PDB file of C-alpha atoms in Angstrom:
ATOM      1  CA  UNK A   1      28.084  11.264  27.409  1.00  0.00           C
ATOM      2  CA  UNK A   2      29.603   7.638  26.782  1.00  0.00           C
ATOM      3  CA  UNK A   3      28.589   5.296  29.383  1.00  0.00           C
ATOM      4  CA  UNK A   4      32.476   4.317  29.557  1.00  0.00           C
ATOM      5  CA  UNK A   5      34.965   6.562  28.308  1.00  0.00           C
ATOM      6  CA  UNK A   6      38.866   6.420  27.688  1.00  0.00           C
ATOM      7  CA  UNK A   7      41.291   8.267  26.025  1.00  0.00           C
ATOM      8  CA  UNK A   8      41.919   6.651  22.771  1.00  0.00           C
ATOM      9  CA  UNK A   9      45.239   7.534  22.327  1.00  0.00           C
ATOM     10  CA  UNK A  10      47.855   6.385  20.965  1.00  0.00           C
ATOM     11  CA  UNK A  11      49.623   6.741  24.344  1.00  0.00           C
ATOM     12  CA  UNK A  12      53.532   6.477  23.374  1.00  0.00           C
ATOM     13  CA  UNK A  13      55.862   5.859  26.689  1.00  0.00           C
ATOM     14  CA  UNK A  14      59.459   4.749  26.553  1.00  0.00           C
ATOM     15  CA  UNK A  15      60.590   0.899  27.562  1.00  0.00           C
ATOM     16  CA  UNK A  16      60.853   1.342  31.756  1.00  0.00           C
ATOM     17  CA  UNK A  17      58.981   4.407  32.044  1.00  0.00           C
ATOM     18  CA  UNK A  18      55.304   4.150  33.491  1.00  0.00           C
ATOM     19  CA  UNK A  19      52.322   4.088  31.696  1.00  0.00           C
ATOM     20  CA  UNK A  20      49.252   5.755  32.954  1.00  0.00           C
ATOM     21  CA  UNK A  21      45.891   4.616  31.590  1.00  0.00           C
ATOM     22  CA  UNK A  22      42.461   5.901  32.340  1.00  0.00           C
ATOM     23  CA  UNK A  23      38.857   5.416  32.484  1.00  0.00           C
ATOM     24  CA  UNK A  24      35.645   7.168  33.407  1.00  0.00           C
ATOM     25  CA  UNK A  25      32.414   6.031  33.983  1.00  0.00           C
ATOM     26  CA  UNK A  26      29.008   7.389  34.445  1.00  0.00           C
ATOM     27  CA  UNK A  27      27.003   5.393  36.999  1.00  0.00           C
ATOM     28  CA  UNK A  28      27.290   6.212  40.495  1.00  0.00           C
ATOM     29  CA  UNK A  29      26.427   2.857  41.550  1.00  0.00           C
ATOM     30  CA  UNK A  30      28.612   1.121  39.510  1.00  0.00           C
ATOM     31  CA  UNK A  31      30.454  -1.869  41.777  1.00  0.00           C
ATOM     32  CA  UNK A  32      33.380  -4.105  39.663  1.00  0.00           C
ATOM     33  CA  UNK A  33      35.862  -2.625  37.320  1.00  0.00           C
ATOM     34  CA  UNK A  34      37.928  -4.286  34.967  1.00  0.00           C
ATOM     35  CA  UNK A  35      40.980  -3.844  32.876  1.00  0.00           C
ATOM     36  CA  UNK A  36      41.600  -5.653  29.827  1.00  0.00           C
ATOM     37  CA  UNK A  37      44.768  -6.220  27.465  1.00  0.00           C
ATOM     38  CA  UNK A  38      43.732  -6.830  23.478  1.00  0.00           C
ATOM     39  CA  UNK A  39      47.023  -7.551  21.267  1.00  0.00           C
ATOM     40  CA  UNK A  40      46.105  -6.752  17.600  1.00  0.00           C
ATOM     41  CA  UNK A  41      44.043  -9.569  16.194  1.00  0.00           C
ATOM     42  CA  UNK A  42      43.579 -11.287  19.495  1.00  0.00           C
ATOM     43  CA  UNK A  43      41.079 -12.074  21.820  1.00  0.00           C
ATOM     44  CA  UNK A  44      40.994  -9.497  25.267  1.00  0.00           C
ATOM     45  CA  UNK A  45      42.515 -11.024  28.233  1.00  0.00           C
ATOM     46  CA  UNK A  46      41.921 -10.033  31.601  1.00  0.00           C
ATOM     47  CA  UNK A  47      44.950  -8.473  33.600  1.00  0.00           C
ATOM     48  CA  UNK A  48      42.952  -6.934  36.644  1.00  0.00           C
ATOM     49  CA  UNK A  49      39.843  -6.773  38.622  1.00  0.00           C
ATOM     50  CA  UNK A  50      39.276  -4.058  41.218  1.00  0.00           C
ATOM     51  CA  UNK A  51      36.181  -3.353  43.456  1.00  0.00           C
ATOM     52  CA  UNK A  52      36.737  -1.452  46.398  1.00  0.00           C
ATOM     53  CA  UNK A  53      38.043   2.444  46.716  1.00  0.00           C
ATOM     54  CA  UNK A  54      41.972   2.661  46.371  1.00  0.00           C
ATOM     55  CA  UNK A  55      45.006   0.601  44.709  1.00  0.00           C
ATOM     56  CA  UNK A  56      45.167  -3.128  43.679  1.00  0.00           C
ATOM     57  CA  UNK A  57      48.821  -4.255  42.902  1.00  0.00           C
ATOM     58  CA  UNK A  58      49.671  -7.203  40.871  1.00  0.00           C
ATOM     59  CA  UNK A  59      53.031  -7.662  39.317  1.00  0.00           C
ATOM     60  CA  UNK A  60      54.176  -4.387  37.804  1.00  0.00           C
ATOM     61  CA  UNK A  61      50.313  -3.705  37.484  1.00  0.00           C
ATOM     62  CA  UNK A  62      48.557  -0.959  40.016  1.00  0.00           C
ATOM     63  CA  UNK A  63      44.815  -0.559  39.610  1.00  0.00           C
ATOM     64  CA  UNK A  64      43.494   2.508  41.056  1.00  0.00           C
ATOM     65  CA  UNK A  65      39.652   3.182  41.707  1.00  0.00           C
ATOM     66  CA  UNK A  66      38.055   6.058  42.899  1.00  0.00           C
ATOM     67  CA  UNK A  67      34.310   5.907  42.736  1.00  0.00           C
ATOM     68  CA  UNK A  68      33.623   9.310  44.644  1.00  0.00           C
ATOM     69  CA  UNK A  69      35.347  10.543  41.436  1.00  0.00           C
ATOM     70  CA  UNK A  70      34.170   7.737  38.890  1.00  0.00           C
ATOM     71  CA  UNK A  71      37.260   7.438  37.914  1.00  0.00           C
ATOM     72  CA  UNK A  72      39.489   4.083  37.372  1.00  0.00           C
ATOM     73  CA  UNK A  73      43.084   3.818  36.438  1.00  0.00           C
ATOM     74  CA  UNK A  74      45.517   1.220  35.338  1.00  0.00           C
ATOM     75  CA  UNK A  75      48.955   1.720  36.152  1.00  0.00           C
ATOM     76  CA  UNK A  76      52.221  -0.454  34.407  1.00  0.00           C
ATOM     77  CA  UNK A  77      55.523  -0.120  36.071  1.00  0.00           C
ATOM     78  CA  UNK A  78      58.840  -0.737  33.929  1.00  0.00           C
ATOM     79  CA  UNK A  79      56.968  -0.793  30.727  1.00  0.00           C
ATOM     80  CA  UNK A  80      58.024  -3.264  28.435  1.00  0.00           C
ATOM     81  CA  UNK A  81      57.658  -3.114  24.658  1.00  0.00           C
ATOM     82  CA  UNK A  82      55.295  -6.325  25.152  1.00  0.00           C
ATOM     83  CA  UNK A  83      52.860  -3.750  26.967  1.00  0.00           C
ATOM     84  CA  UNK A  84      52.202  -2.544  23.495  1.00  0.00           C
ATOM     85  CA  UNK A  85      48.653  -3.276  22.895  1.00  0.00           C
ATOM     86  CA  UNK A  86      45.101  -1.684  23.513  1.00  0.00           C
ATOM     87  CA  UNK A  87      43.963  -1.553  26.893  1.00  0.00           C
ATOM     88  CA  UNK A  88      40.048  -2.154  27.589  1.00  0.00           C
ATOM     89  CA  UNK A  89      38.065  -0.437  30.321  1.00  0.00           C
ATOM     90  CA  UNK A  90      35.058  -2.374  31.639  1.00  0.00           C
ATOM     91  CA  UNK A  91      32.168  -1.708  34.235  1.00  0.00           C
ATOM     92  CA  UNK A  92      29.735  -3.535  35.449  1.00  0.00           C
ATOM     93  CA  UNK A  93      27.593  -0.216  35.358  1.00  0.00           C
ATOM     94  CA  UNK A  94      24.805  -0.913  37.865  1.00  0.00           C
ATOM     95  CA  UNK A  95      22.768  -3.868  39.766  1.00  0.00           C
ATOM     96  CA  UNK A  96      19.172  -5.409  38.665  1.00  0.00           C
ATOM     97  CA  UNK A  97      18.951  -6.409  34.606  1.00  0.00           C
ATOM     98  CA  UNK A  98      22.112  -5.048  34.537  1.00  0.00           C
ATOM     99  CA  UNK A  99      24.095  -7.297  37.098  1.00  0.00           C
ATOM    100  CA  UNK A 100      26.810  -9.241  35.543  1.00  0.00           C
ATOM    101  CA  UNK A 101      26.950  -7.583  31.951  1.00  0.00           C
ATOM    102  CA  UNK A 102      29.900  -5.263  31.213  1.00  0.00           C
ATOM    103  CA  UNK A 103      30.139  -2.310  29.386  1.00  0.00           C
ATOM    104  CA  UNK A 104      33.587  -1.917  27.981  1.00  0.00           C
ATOM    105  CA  UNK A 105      35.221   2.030  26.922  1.00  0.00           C
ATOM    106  CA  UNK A 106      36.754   2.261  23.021  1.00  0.00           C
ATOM    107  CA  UNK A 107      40.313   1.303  24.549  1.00  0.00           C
ATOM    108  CA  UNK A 108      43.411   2.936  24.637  1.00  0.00           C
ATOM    109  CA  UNK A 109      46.475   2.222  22.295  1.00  0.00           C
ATOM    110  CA  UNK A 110      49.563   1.810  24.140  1.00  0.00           C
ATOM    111  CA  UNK A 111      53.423   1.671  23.056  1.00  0.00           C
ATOM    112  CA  UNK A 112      56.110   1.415  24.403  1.00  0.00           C
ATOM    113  CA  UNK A 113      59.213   1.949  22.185  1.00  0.00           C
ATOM    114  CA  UNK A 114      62.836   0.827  23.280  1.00  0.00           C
TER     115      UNK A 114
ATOM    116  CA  UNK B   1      43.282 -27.081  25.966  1.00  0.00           C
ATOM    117  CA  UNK B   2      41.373 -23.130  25.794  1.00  0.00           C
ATOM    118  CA  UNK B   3      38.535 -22.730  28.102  1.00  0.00           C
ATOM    119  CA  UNK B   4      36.471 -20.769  25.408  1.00  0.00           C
ATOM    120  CA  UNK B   5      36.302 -22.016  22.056  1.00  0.00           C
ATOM    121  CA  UNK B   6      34.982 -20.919  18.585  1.00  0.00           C
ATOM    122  CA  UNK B   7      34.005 -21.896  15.477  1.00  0.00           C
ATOM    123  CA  UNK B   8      35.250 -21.148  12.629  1.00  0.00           C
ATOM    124  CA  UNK B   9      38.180 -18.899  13.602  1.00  0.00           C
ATOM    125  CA  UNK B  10      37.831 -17.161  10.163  1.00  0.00           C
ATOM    126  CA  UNK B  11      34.984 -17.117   7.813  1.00  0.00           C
ATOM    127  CA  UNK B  12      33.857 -14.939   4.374  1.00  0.00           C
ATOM    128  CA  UNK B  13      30.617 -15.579   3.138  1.00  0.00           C
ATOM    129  CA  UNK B  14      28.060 -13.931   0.789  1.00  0.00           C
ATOM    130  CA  UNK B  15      25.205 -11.037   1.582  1.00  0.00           C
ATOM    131  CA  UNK B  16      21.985 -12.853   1.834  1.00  0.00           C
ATOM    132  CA  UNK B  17      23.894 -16.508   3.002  1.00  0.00           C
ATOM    133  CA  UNK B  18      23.127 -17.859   6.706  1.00  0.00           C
ATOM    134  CA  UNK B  19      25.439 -18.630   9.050  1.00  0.00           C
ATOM    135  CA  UNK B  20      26.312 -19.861  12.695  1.00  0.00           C
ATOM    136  CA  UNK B  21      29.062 -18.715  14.824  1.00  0.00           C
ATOM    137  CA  UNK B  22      29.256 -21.490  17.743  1.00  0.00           C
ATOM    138  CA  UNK B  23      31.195 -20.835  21.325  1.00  0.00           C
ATOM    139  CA  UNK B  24      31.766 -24.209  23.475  1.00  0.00           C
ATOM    140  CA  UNK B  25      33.225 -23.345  27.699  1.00  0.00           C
ATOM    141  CA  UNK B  26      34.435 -25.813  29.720  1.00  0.00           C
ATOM    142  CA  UNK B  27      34.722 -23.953  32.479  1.00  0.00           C
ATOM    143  CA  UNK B  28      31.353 -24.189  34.089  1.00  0.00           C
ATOM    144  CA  UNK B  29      30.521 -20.651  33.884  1.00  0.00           C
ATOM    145  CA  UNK B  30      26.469 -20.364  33.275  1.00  0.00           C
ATOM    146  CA  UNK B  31      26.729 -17.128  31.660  1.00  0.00           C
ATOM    147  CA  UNK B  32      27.443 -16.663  27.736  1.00  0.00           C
ATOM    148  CA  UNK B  33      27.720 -13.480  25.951  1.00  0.00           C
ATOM    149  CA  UNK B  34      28.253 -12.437  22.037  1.00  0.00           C
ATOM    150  CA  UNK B  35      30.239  -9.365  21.139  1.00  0.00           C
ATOM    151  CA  UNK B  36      31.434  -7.657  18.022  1.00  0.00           C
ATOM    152  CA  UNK B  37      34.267  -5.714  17.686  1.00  0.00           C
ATOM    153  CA  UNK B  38      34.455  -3.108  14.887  1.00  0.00           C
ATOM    154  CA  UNK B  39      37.162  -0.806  14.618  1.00  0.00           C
ATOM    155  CA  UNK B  40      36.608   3.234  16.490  1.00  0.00           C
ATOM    156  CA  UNK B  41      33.382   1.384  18.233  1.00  0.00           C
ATOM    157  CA  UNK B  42      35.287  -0.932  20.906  1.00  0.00           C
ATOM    158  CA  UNK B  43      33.213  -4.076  21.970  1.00  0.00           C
ATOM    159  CA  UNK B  44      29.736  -4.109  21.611  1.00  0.00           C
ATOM    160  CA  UNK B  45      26.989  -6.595  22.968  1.00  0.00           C
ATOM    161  CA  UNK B  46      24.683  -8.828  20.785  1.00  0.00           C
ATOM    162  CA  UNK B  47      23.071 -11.201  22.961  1.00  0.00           C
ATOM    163  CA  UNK B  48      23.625 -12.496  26.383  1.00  0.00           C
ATOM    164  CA  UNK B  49      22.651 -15.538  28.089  1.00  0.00           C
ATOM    165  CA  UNK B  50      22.671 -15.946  32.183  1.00  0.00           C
ATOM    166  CA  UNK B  51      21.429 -19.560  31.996  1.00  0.00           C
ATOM    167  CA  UNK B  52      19.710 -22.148  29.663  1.00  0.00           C
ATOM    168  CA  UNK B  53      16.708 -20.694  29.873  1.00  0.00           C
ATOM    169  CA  UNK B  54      17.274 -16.941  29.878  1.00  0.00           C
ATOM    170  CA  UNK B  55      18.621 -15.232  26.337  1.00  0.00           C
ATOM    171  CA  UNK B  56      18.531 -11.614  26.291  1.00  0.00           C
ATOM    172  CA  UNK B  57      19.049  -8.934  23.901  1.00  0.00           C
ATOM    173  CA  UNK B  58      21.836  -6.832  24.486  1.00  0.00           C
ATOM    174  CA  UNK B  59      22.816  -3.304  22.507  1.00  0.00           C
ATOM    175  CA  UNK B  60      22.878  -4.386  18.614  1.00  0.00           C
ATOM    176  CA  UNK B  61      20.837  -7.251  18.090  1.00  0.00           C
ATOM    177  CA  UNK B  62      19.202  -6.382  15.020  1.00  0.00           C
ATOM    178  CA  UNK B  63      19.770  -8.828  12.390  1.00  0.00           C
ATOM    179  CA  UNK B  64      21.444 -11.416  15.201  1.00  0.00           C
ATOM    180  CA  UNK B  65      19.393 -14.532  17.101  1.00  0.00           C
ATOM    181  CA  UNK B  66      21.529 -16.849  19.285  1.00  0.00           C
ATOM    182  CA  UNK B  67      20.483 -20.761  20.889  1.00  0.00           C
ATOM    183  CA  UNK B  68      21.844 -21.898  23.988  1.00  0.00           C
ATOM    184  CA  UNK B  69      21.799 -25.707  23.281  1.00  0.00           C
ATOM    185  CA  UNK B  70      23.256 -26.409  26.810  1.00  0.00           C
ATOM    186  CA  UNK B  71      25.135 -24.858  29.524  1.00  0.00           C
ATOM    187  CA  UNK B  72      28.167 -24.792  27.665  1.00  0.00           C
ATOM    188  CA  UNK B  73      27.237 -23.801  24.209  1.00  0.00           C
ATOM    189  CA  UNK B  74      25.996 -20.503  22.544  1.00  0.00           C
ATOM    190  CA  UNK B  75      25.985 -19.915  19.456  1.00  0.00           C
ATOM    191  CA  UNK B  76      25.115 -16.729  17.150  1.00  0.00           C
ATOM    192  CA  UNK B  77      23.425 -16.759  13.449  1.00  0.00           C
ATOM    193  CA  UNK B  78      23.285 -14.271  10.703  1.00  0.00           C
ATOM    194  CA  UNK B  79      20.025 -15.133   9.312  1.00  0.00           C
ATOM    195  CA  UNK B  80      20.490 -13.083   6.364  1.00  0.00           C
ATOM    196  CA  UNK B  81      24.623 -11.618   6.510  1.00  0.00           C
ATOM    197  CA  UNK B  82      24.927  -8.037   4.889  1.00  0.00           C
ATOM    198  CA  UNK B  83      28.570  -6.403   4.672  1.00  0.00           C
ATOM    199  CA  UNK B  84      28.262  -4.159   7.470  1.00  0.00           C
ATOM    200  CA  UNK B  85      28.529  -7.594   9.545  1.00  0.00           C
ATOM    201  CA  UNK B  86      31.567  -7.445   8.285  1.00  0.00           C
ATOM    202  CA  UNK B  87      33.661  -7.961  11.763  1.00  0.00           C
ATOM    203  CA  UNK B  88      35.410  -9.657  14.702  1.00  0.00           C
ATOM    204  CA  UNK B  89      33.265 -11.959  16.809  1.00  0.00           C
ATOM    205  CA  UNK B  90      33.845 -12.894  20.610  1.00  0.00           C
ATOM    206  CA  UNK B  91      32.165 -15.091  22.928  1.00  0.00           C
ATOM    207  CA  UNK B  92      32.447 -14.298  26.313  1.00  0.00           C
ATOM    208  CA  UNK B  93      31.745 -16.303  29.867  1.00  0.00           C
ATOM    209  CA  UNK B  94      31.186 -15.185  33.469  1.00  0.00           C
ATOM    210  CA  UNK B  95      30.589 -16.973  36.015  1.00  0.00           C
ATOM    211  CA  UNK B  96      26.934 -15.730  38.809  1.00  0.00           C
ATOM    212  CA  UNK B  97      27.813 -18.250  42.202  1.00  0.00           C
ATOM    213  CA  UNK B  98      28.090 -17.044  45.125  1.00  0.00           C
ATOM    214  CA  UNK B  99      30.715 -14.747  45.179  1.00  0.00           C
ATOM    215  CA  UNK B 100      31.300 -14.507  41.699  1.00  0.00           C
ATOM    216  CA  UNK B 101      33.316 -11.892  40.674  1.00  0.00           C
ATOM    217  CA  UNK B 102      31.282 -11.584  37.505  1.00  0.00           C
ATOM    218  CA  UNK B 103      35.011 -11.236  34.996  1.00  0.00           C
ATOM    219  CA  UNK B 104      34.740 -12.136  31.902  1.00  0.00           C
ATOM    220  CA  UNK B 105      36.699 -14.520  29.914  1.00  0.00           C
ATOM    221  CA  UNK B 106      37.302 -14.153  26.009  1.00  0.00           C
ATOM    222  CA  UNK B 107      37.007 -17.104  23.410  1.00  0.00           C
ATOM    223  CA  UNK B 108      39.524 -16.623  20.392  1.00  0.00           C
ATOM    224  CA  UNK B 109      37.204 -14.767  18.171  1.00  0.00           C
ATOM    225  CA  UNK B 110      35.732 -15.340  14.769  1.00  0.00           C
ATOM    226  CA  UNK B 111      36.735 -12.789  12.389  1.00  0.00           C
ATOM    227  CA  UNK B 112      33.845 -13.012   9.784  1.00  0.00           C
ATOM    228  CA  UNK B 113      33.622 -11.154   6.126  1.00  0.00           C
ATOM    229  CA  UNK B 114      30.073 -10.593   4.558  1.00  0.00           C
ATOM    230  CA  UNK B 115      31.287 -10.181   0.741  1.00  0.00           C
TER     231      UNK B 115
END
């Protein structure tokens, strides 16, 4: 089992709809979650940051984490075709050697089409 | 001006050459990683660095060292490059203070070719 996993997609939505993107991890103890966006060719840029059980809003962006469940989502209202892009999972997976490094899932490819 | 730089943005070199991939911060983060990004295999880590003094080996070093020459720089050689090193390479920076929220933030990349 992948320490991070996400469907790869593609995930195809149309412009205003919302887009539903998740994540799994495997470590119980797991304690900061991350979502990244990664246009083709580009560096990954961080669009949210979520620690604690439940939602994190920003903009037309909902984080959702669960870690009964191990189980992280990223949520984007009113899609936009600018959304397109691939959409990085990371975890900081568990404390001691660990603490501070991030293990990120594959991604999952996301379009929206007008 | 970008908070993570690196250099050279794009580079093709020869199997067997050496070469250095260098990341500069400004923003006063004392942790520095190196990633590669191949396509179907997401980001993986090289080598990561949580101060001056500490360089660790993260989940493909093999053929990889790195130098932290100060806080602010890291960079990554290819002692010997072969073709399946053939890919996109990030630097990375977090910051540990006190209530760090241990995100990372992305240089550009280097997108190298091993011919």
């Amino acid at each position: 089992q992948k320490e991070v996993e996400q469907n790869s997609g593609p995930l195809s939505v149309p412009e205003g709809a919302i887009a539903s993107l998740n994540c799994t991890y495997s470590d119980r103890v797991s304690q900061s979650f991350f979502w990244y966006r990664q246009y083709s060719g580009k560096s990954p840029e961080l669009i949210m940051s979520i620690y604690s059980n439940g939602d994190k809003e920003d903009g037309r962006f909902t984080a959702q984490l669960n870690k009964a469940s191990q189980y992280v989502s990223l949520l984007i209202r009113d899609s936009q075709p600018s959304d397109s892009a691939t959409y990085l999972c990371a975890v900081n997976l568990s404390g001691g050697t660990s603490y501070g490094k991030l293990t990120f899932g594959q991604g999952t490819i996301l379009t929206v089409h007008p | 001006d970008a908070d993570v730089t690196q250099t050279p943005r794009n580079r093709i070199t020869k199997t067997g050459k050496r070469i250095m991939l260098e990341c500069s911060q400004t923003k006063g983060h004392d942790r520095m990683y190196w990633y590669r990004q191949d396509p179907g295999l997401g980001l993986r880590l090289i080598y990561y660095s949580f101060d001056v003094k500490d360089i660790n080996k993260g989940e493909i070093s093999d053929g990889y060292s790195v130098s932290r020459q100060a806080q602010a720089k890291f960079s990554l050689s290819l002692e010997s490059a072969i073709p399946n090193q053939t890919a996109l390479y990030f630097c990375a920076t977090s910051d540990s203070g006190q209530g760090a929220s241990h995100e990372q933030y992305f240089g550009p990349g280097t997108r190298l070719t091993v011919t």
